[in-house]
Amino acid sequence: LVAPALGGYVAYLVHAAVDWDWQMPAVTLLALFAGAAIVTAARPRDPERRPLGRPARIALAAGAGLAAAAAFVGLIGSLALARADDAVLHGLGRTAATQGAKAHRWAPWSAQALKDLGDGRLLLGEKRSGLAALHAAAAKDPGDWEIWFDIAAATDGSAHRTALARAKALNPYSPEIADVTSAAAGKGG
């Protein structure tokens, strides 16, 4: 069973390098189990029993502590992000802005946290700071059409047309963009 496990593990690694499958826990766990099976199969049949020395135990404990800290940071950021997303959907600007800011503090790499922060500020009527957060989100993830769509919704004139064109280029079949485009065409541009 080593050959199929190795094949599956290599396929996962190659595919994860170019796609987002690594974000799916079931797929990643399956790959980790395949890797563990490969490592287990490579062990000698009658290994010598060697207890871990003190430095190895300390290193393992430190590694486990770092993994737990990373998981905690991810959990707090993800919870705040989920709350911010929900608040945006329900039009709760203050909650969206507060949770978006919290998500950005705990997950500063997240463009979605900045998007939710910007949307929350826009819901509160804070156009300048809301657009600044949306532009920061677009700088982190220029390929997210929803960020550009939100920028288009919050602007007018050439800024609106530029952001809407960017969103449409990223997602040409979006019904939301088609609705806005047809409504603008109905008004004469």
Coordinates of C-alpha atoms in Angstrom, one line a residue:
L1 CA 0.0 0.0 0.0
V2 CA 3.0 2.3 0.0
A3 CA 2.8 3.1 -3.7
P4 CA -0.8 4.2 -3.7
A5 CA -0.2 6.2 -0.5
L6 CA 2.8 7.9 -2.0
G7 CA 0.9 8.6 -5.2
G8 CA -1.9 10.2 -3.3
Y9 CA 0.4 12.2 -1.2
V10 CA 2.4 13.5 -4.2
A11 CA -0.9 14.3 -6.0
Y12 CA -2.1 16.3 -3.0
L13 CA 1.2 18.3 -2.8
V14 CA 1.2 19.1 -6.5
H15 CA -2.4 20.1 -6.5
A16 CA -2.2 22.1 -3.3
A17 CA 0.6 24.1 -4.8
V18 CA -1.7 25.5 -7.5
D19 CA -5.2 25.3 -6.0
W20 CA -6.9 25.9 -2.7
D21 CA -7.6 22.2 -1.7
W22 CA -5.2 22.5 1.2
Q23 CA -7.8 24.7 3.0
M24 CA -10.3 21.7 3.1
P25 CA -9.6 19.8 6.4
A26 CA -10.9 16.5 5.0
V27 CA -8.6 16.5 2.0
T28 CA -5.6 17.7 4.1
L29 CA -6.2 15.1 6.8
L30 CA -6.3 12.4 4.2
A31 CA -3.0 13.6 2.8
L32 CA -1.5 13.7 6.3
F33 CA -2.7 10.1 6.9
A34 CA -1.1 9.0 3.6
G35 CA 2.2 10.7 4.6
A36 CA 2.0 9.0 8.0
A37 CA 1.4 5.6 6.4
I38 CA 4.5 6.2 4.2
V39 CA 6.6 7.1 7.2
T40 CA 5.3 4.1 9.2
A41 CA 6.0 1.7 6.4
A42 CA 9.6 3.0 6.2
R43 CA 10.3 2.1 9.8
P44 CA 12.3 -1.1 10.5
R45 CA 10.2 -4.0 11.8
D46 CA 12.0 -4.4 15.1
P47 CA 13.1 -0.9 16.1
E48 CA 15.3 -0.4 19.1
R49 CA 13.5 1.3 21.9
R50 CA 15.1 4.6 22.6
P51 CA 13.5 7.0 25.0
L52 CA 13.4 10.6 24.0
G53 CA 16.0 12.7 25.7
R54 CA 15.3 15.9 27.6
P55 CA 16.2 18.3 24.6
A56 CA 13.9 16.3 22.3
R57 CA 11.0 16.4 24.8
I58 CA 11.5 20.2 25.2
A59 CA 11.5 20.7 21.5
L60 CA 8.3 18.6 21.1
A61 CA 6.6 20.6 23.8
A62 CA 7.7 23.9 22.3
G63 CA 6.5 22.8 18.9
A64 CA 3.1 21.7 20.3
G65 CA 2.9 25.0 22.2
L66 CA 3.5 27.0 19.0
A67 CA 1.0 24.9 17.1
A68 CA -1.6 25.6 19.8
A69 CA -0.9 29.3 19.8
A70 CA -1.2 29.4 16.0
A71 CA -4.5 27.5 16.2
F72 CA -5.8 29.9 18.9
V73 CA -4.9 33.0 16.8
G74 CA -6.6 31.4 13.8
L75 CA -9.7 30.6 15.8
I76 CA -10.1 34.1 17.3
G77 CA -9.6 35.7 13.8
S78 CA -12.0 33.3 12.2
L79 CA -14.7 33.8 14.8
A80 CA -14.4 37.6 14.4
L81 CA -14.5 37.3 10.7
A82 CA -17.6 35.1 10.8
R83 CA -19.3 37.6 13.1
A84 CA -18.3 40.5 10.8
D85 CA -19.6 38.7 7.7
D86 CA -23.0 38.1 9.5
A87 CA -23.2 41.7 10.6
V88 CA -22.6 43.0 7.1
L89 CA -25.4 40.7 5.8
H90 CA -27.8 42.0 8.4
G91 CA -26.8 45.7 7.9
L92 CA -25.3 46.0 11.4
G93 CA -22.5 48.6 10.7
R94 CA -21.2 49.0 14.2
T95 CA -20.9 45.2 14.8
A96 CA -19.4 44.7 11.3
A97 CA -16.8 47.4 11.8
T98 CA -15.9 46.3 15.4
Q99 CA -15.6 42.6 14.4
G100 CA -13.8 43.5 11.1
A101 CA -11.2 45.5 13.1
K102 CA -10.8 42.6 15.5
A103 CA -10.5 40.1 12.7
H104 CA -7.8 42.3 11.1
R105 CA -5.9 42.5 14.4
W106 CA -5.9 38.7 14.8
A107 CA -5.5 37.9 11.1
P108 CA -3.6 40.9 9.5
W109 CA -3.1 38.8 6.3
S110 CA -6.8 38.6 5.7
A111 CA -8.3 40.7 2.9
Q112 CA -11.8 39.6 4.0
A113 CA -11.2 41.2 7.4
L114 CA -10.5 44.5 5.7
K115 CA -13.4 44.1 3.4
D116 CA -15.8 43.6 6.3
L117 CA -14.2 46.5 8.2
G118 CA -14.8 48.7 5.2
D119 CA -18.3 47.5 4.6
G120 CA -19.1 48.1 8.3
R121 CA -17.7 51.7 8.1
L122 CA -19.7 52.3 5.0
L123 CA -22.9 51.1 6.7
L124 CA -22.1 53.6 9.5
G125 CA -21.8 56.4 6.9
E126 CA -18.0 56.7 7.3
K127 CA -17.3 56.8 3.5
R128 CA -13.7 57.9 3.6
S129 CA -12.5 55.3 6.1
G130 CA -14.7 52.6 4.6
L131 CA -13.2 53.1 1.2
A132 CA -9.7 53.2 2.6
A133 CA -10.3 49.8 4.2
L134 CA -11.8 48.5 1.0
H135 CA -8.8 49.7 -1.0
A136 CA -6.4 48.1 1.5
A137 CA -8.4 44.9 1.0
A138 CA -8.1 45.2 -2.8
A139 CA -4.3 45.8 -2.4
K140 CA -4.1 42.5 -0.4
D141 CA -6.3 40.5 -2.8
P142 CA -6.6 42.3 -6.1
G143 CA -8.3 39.2 -7.6
D144 CA -11.4 39.4 -5.3
W145 CA -14.2 40.7 -7.4
E146 CA -16.5 41.3 -4.4
I147 CA -14.1 43.9 -3.0
W148 CA -14.1 45.8 -6.3
F149 CA -17.9 45.5 -6.5
D150 CA -18.2 47.0 -3.0
I151 CA -15.8 49.8 -4.0
A152 CA -18.0 50.4 -7.1
A153 CA -21.1 50.5 -4.9
A154 CA -19.6 53.1 -2.6
T155 CA -18.2 55.4 -5.3
D156 CA -19.5 57.3 -8.3
G157 CA -18.2 58.8 -11.5
S158 CA -15.0 57.4 -12.9
A159 CA -14.0 55.6 -9.7
H160 CA -17.3 53.7 -9.8
R161 CA -16.8 52.8 -13.5
T162 CA -13.2 51.7 -12.9
A163 CA -14.1 49.5 -9.9
L164 CA -17.1 48.0 -11.7
A165 CA -15.0 47.3 -14.8
R166 CA -12.4 45.6 -12.6
A167 CA -15.1 43.5 -10.8
K168 CA -16.6 42.5 -14.2
A169 CA -13.2 41.5 -15.6
L170 CA -12.7 39.3 -12.5
N171 CA -16.2 37.8 -12.6
P172 CA -17.8 38.4 -16.0
Y173 CA -20.9 36.2 -15.3
S174 CA -21.9 37.8 -12.0
P175 CA -25.6 38.5 -11.9
E176 CA -25.0 41.3 -9.4
I177 CA -22.7 43.1 -11.8
A178 CA -25.1 42.5 -14.6
D179 CA -27.9 44.1 -12.6
V180 CA -25.8 47.2 -11.8
T181 CA -24.6 47.5 -15.4
S182 CA -28.1 47.1 -16.8
A183 CA -29.5 49.6 -14.3
A184 CA -26.8 52.1 -15.2
A185 CA -27.5 51.6 -18.9
G186 CA -31.2 52.2 -18.3
K187 CA -30.4 55.5 -16.7
G188 CA -28.3 56.5 -19.6
G189 CA -24.9 55.5 -18.3

